[in-house]
mmCIF file of C-alpha atoms in Angstrom:
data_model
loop_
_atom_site.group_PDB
_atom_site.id
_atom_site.type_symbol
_atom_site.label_atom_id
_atom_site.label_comp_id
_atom_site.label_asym_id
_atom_site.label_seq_id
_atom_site.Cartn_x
_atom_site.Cartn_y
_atom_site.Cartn_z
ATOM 1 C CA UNK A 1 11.980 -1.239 -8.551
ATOM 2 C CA UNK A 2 8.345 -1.093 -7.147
ATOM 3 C CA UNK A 3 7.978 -2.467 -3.583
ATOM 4 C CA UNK A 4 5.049 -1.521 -1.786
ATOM 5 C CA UNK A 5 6.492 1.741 -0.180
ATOM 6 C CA UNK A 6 9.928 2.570 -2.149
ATOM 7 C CA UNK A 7 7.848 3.417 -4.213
ATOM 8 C CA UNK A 8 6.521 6.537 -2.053
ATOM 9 C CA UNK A 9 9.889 7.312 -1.608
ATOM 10 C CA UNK A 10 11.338 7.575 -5.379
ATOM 11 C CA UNK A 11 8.202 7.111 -7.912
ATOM 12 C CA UNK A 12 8.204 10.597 -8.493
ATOM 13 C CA UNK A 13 11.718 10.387 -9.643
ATOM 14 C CA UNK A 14 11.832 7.533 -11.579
ATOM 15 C CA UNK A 15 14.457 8.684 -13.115
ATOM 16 C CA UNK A 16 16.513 7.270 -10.251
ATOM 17 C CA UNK A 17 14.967 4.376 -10.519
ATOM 18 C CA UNK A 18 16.823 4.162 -14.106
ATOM 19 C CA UNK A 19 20.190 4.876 -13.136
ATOM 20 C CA UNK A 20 19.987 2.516 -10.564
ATOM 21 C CA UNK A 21 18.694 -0.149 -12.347
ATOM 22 C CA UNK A 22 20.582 0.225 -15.680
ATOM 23 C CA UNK A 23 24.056 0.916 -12.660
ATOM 24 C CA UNK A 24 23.172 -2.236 -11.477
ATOM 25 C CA UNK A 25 22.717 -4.126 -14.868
ATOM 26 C CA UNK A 26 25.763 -2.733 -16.340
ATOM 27 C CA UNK A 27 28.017 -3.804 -12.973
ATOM 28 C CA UNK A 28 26.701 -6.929 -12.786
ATOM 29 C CA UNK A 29 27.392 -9.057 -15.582
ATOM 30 C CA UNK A 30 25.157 -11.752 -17.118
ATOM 31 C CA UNK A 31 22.737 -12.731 -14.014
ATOM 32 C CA UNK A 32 19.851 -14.045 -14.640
ATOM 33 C CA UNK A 33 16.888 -12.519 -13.721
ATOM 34 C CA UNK A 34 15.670 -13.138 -10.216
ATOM 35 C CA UNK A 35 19.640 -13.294 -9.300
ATOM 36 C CA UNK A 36 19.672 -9.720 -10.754
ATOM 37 C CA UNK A 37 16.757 -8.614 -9.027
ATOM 38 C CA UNK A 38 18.079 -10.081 -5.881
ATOM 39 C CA UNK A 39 21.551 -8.398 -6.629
ATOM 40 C CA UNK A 40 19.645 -5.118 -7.327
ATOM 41 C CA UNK A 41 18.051 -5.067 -3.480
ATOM 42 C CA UNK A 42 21.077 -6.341 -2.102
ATOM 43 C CA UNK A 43 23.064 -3.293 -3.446
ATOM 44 C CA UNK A 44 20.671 -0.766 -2.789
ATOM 45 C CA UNK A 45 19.774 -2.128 0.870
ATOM 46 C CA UNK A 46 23.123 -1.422 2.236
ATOM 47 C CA UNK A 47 24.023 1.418 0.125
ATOM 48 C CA UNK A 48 25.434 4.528 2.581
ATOM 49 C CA UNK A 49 23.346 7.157 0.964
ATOM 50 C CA UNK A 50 25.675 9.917 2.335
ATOM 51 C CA UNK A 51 27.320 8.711 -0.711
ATOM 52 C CA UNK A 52 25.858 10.253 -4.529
ATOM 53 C CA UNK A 53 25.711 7.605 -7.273
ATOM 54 C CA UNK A 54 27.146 8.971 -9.561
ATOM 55 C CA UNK A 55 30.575 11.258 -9.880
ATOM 56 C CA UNK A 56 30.233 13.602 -7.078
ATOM 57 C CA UNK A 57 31.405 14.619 -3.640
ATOM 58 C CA UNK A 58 28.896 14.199 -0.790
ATOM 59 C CA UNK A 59 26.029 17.301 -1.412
ATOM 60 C CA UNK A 60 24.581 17.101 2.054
ATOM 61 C CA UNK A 61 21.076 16.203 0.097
ATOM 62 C CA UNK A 62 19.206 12.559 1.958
ATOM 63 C CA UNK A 63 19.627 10.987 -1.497
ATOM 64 C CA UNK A 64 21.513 11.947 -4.462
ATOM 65 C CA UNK A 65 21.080 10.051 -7.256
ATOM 66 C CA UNK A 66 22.906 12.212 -10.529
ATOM 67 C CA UNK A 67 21.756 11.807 -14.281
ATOM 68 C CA UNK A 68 24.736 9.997 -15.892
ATOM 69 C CA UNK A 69 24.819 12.145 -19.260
ATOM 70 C CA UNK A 70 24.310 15.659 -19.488
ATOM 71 C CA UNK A 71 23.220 17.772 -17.916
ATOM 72 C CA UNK A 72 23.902 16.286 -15.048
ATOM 73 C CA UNK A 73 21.382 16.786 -12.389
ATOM 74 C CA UNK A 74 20.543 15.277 -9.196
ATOM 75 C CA UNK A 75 17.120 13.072 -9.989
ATOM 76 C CA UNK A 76 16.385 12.718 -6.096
ATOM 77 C CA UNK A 77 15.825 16.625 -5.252
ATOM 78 C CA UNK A 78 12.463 15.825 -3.881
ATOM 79 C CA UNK A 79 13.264 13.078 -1.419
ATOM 80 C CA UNK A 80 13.311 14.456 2.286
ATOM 81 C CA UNK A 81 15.668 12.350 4.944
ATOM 82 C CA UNK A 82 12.330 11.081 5.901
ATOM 83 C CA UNK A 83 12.129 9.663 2.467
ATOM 84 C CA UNK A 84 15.784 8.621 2.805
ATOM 85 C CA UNK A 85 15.393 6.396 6.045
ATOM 86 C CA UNK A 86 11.480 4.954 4.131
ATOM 87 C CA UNK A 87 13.767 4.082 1.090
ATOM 88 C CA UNK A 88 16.088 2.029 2.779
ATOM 89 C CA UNK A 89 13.917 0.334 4.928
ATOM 90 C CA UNK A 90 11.820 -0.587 1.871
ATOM 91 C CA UNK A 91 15.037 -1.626 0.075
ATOM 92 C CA UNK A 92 16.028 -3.602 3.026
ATOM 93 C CA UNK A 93 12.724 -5.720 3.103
ATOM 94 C CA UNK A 94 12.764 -6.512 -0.419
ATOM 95 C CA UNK A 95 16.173 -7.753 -0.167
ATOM 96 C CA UNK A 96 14.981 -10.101 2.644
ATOM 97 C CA UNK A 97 11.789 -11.270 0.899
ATOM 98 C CA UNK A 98 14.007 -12.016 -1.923
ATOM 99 C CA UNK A 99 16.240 -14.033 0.254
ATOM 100 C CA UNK A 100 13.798 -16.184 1.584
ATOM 101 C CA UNK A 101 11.737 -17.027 -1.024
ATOM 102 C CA UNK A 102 12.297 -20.385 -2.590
ATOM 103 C CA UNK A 103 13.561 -21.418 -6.244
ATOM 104 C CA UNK A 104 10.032 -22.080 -6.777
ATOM 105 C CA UNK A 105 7.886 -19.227 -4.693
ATOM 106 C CA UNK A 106 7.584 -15.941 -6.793
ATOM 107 C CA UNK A 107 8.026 -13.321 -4.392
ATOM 108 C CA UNK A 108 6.651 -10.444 -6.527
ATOM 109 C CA UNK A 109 2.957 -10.591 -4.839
ATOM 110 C CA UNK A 110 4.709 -9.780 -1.490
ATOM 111 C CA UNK A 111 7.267 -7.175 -3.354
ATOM 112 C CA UNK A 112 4.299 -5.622 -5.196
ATOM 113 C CA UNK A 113 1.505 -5.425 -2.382
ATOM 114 C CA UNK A 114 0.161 -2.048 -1.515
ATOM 115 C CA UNK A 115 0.232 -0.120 1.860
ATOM 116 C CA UNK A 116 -2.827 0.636 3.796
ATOM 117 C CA UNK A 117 -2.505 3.991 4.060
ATOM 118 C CA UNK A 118 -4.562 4.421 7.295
ATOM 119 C CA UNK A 119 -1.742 2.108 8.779
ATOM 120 C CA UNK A 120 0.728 3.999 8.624
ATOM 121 C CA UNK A 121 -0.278 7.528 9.773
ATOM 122 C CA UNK A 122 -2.882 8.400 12.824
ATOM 123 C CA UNK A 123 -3.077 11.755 10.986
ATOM 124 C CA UNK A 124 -3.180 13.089 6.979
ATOM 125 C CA UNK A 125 -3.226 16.439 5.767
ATOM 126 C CA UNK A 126 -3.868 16.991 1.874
ATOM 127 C CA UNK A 127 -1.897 19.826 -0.007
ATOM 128 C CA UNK A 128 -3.836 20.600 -3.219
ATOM 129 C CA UNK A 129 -4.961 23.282 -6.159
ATOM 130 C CA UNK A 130 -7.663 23.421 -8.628
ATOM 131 C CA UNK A 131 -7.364 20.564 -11.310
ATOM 132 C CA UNK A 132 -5.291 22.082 -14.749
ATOM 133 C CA UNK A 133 -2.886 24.938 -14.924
ATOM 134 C CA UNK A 134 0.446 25.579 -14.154
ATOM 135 C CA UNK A 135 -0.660 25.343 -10.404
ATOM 136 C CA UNK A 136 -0.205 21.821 -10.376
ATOM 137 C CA UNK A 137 3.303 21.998 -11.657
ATOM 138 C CA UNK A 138 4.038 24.442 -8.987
ATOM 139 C CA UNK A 139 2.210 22.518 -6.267
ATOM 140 C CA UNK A 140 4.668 19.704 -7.449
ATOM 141 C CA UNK A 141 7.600 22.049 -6.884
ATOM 142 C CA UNK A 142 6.898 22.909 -3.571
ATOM 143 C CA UNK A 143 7.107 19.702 -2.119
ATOM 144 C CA UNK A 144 10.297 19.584 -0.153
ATOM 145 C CA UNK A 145 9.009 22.911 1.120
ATOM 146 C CA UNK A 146 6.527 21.971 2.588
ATOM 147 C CA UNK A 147 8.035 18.865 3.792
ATOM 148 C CA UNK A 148 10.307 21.210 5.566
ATOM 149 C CA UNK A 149 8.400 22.881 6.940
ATOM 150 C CA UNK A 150 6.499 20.270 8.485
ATOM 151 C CA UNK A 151 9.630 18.750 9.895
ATOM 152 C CA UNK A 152 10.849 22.187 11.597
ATOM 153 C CA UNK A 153 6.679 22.060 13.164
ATOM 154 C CA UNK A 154 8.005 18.889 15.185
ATOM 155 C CA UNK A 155 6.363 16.200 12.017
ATOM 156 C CA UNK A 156 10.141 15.255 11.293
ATOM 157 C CA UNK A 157 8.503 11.306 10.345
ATOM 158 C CA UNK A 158 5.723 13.134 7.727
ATOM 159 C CA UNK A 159 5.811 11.449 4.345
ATOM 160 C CA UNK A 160 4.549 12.983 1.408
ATOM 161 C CA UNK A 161 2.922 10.179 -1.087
ATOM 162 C CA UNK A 162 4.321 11.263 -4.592
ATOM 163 C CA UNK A 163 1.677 9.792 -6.810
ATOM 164 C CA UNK A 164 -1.036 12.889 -7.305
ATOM 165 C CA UNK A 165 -4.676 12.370 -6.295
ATOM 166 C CA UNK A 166 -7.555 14.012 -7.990
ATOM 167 C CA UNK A 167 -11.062 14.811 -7.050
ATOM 168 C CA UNK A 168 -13.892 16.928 -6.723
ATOM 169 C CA UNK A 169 -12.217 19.291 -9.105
ATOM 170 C CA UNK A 170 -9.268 19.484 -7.196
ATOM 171 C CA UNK A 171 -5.568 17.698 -7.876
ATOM 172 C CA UNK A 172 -3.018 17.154 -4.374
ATOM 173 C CA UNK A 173 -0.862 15.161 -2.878
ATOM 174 C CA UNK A 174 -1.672 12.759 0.706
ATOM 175 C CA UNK A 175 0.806 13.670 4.052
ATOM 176 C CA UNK A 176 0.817 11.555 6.008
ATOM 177 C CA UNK A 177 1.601 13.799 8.902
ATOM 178 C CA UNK A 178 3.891 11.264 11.631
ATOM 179 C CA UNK A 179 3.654 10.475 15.395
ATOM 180 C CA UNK A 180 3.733 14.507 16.269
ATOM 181 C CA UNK A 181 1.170 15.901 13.851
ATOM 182 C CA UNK A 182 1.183 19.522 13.926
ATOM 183 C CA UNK A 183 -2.633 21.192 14.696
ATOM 184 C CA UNK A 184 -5.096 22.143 12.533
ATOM 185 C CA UNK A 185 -4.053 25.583 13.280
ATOM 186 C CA UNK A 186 -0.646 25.170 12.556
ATOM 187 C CA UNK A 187 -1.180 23.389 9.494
ATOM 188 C CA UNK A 188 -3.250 26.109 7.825
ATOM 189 C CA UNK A 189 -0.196 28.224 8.652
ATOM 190 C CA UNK A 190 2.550 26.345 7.558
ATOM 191 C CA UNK A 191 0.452 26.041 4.276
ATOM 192 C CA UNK A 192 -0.164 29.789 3.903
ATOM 193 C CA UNK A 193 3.931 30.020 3.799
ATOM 194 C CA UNK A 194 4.845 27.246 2.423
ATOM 195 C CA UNK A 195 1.893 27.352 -0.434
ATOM 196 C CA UNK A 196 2.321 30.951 -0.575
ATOM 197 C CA UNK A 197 1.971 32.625 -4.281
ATOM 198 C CA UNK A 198 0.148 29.145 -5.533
ATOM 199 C CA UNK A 199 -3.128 30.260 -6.378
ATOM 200 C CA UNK A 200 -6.269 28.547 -4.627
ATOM 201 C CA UNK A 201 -3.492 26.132 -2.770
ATOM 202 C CA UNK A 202 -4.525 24.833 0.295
ATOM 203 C CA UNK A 203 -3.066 22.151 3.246
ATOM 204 C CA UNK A 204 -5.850 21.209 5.007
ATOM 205 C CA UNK A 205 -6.455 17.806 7.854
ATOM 206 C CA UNK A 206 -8.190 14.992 5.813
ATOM 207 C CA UNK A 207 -9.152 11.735 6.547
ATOM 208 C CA UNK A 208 -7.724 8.300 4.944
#
């Protein structure tokens, strides 16, 4: 799966991306390929995600999508309800690109064309360490965090792009920081907690 912005929402989990692929494969019997693909969106697009895939009760989590061999683990831990509602939305248009496109069009320009960033946030915020070093990893891990914590600030739309940026030295992730962004002054605070014990981690305002 790689539409434009699902991808924001679970390329950092692609692991998810496998079960639901290889779920939808398996359930759907010998289609051929653009009918599977279609299938796949279809699925997906009206899926209730208070629902896990997998074999589990409701968690409470936006999205849970579970490992199906052990150790089974939710592969989704990372994606915020903000990520939940971008997902399906994303799902949703793929499903009706896919439905209009003729026998002969091939719809995977429109499936497969980037965002403009700048579009879709008045406001950014980067959340970065030095390049190297377990910091990264532990950037990385603080995430949903710090997407919390942004939320509870009044940003409940921010998006965090998964996909890491590097430069001048430096390795982070983009936030794009919603219709309420939180102050400059509030965002160096909510990164001082939320960042807290990350050496040389910083959330600062940037500009896309």
């Amino acid at each position: 799966m790689r539409t434009h912005s699902a991808a924001i929402a679970l390329s950092a989990v692609s692991d998810a991306d496998a079960v639901l692929a290889a779920r939808t494969a398996h359930e759907a019997g010998n289609l051929p390929p653009r009918a599977l693909l279609r299938h796949f969106f279809a699925i997906w697009a009206a899926w209730d995600w208070v629902e896990p895939v997998g074999p589990a009760a409701p968690t409470g989590a936006p999205v849970t999508v579970l490992a199906p061999t052990p150790p089974v683990r939710s592969c989704t831990t990372q994606v915020s309800a903000a990520g939940r509602d971008l997902l399906s939305a994303e799902l949703y248009r793929a499903w009706e690109i896919l439905e209009s496109a003729g026998d002969g069009d091939d719809p995977r320009p429109l499936l497969c064309a980037p965002s403009s960033l700048p579009e879709l946030h008045p406001s950014w915020a980067l959340a970065s360490v030095p390049t190297g070093g377990p910091a990264e990893g532990r950037l990385r891990g603080r995430l949903l965090t710090l997407a919390a914590a942004l939320t509870e600030a009044g940003a409940a739309d921010c998006r965090i792009w998964p996909r890491p940026l590097t430069a001048d030295g430096r390795t982070g992730y983009a936030i794009g920081l919603g219709a309420t962004p939180p102050s400059a002054h509030r965002l160096a605070e909510i990164g001082a907690e939320a960042l807290r014990g990350i050496r040389d981690a910083s959330l600062v305002p940037v500009r896309i």
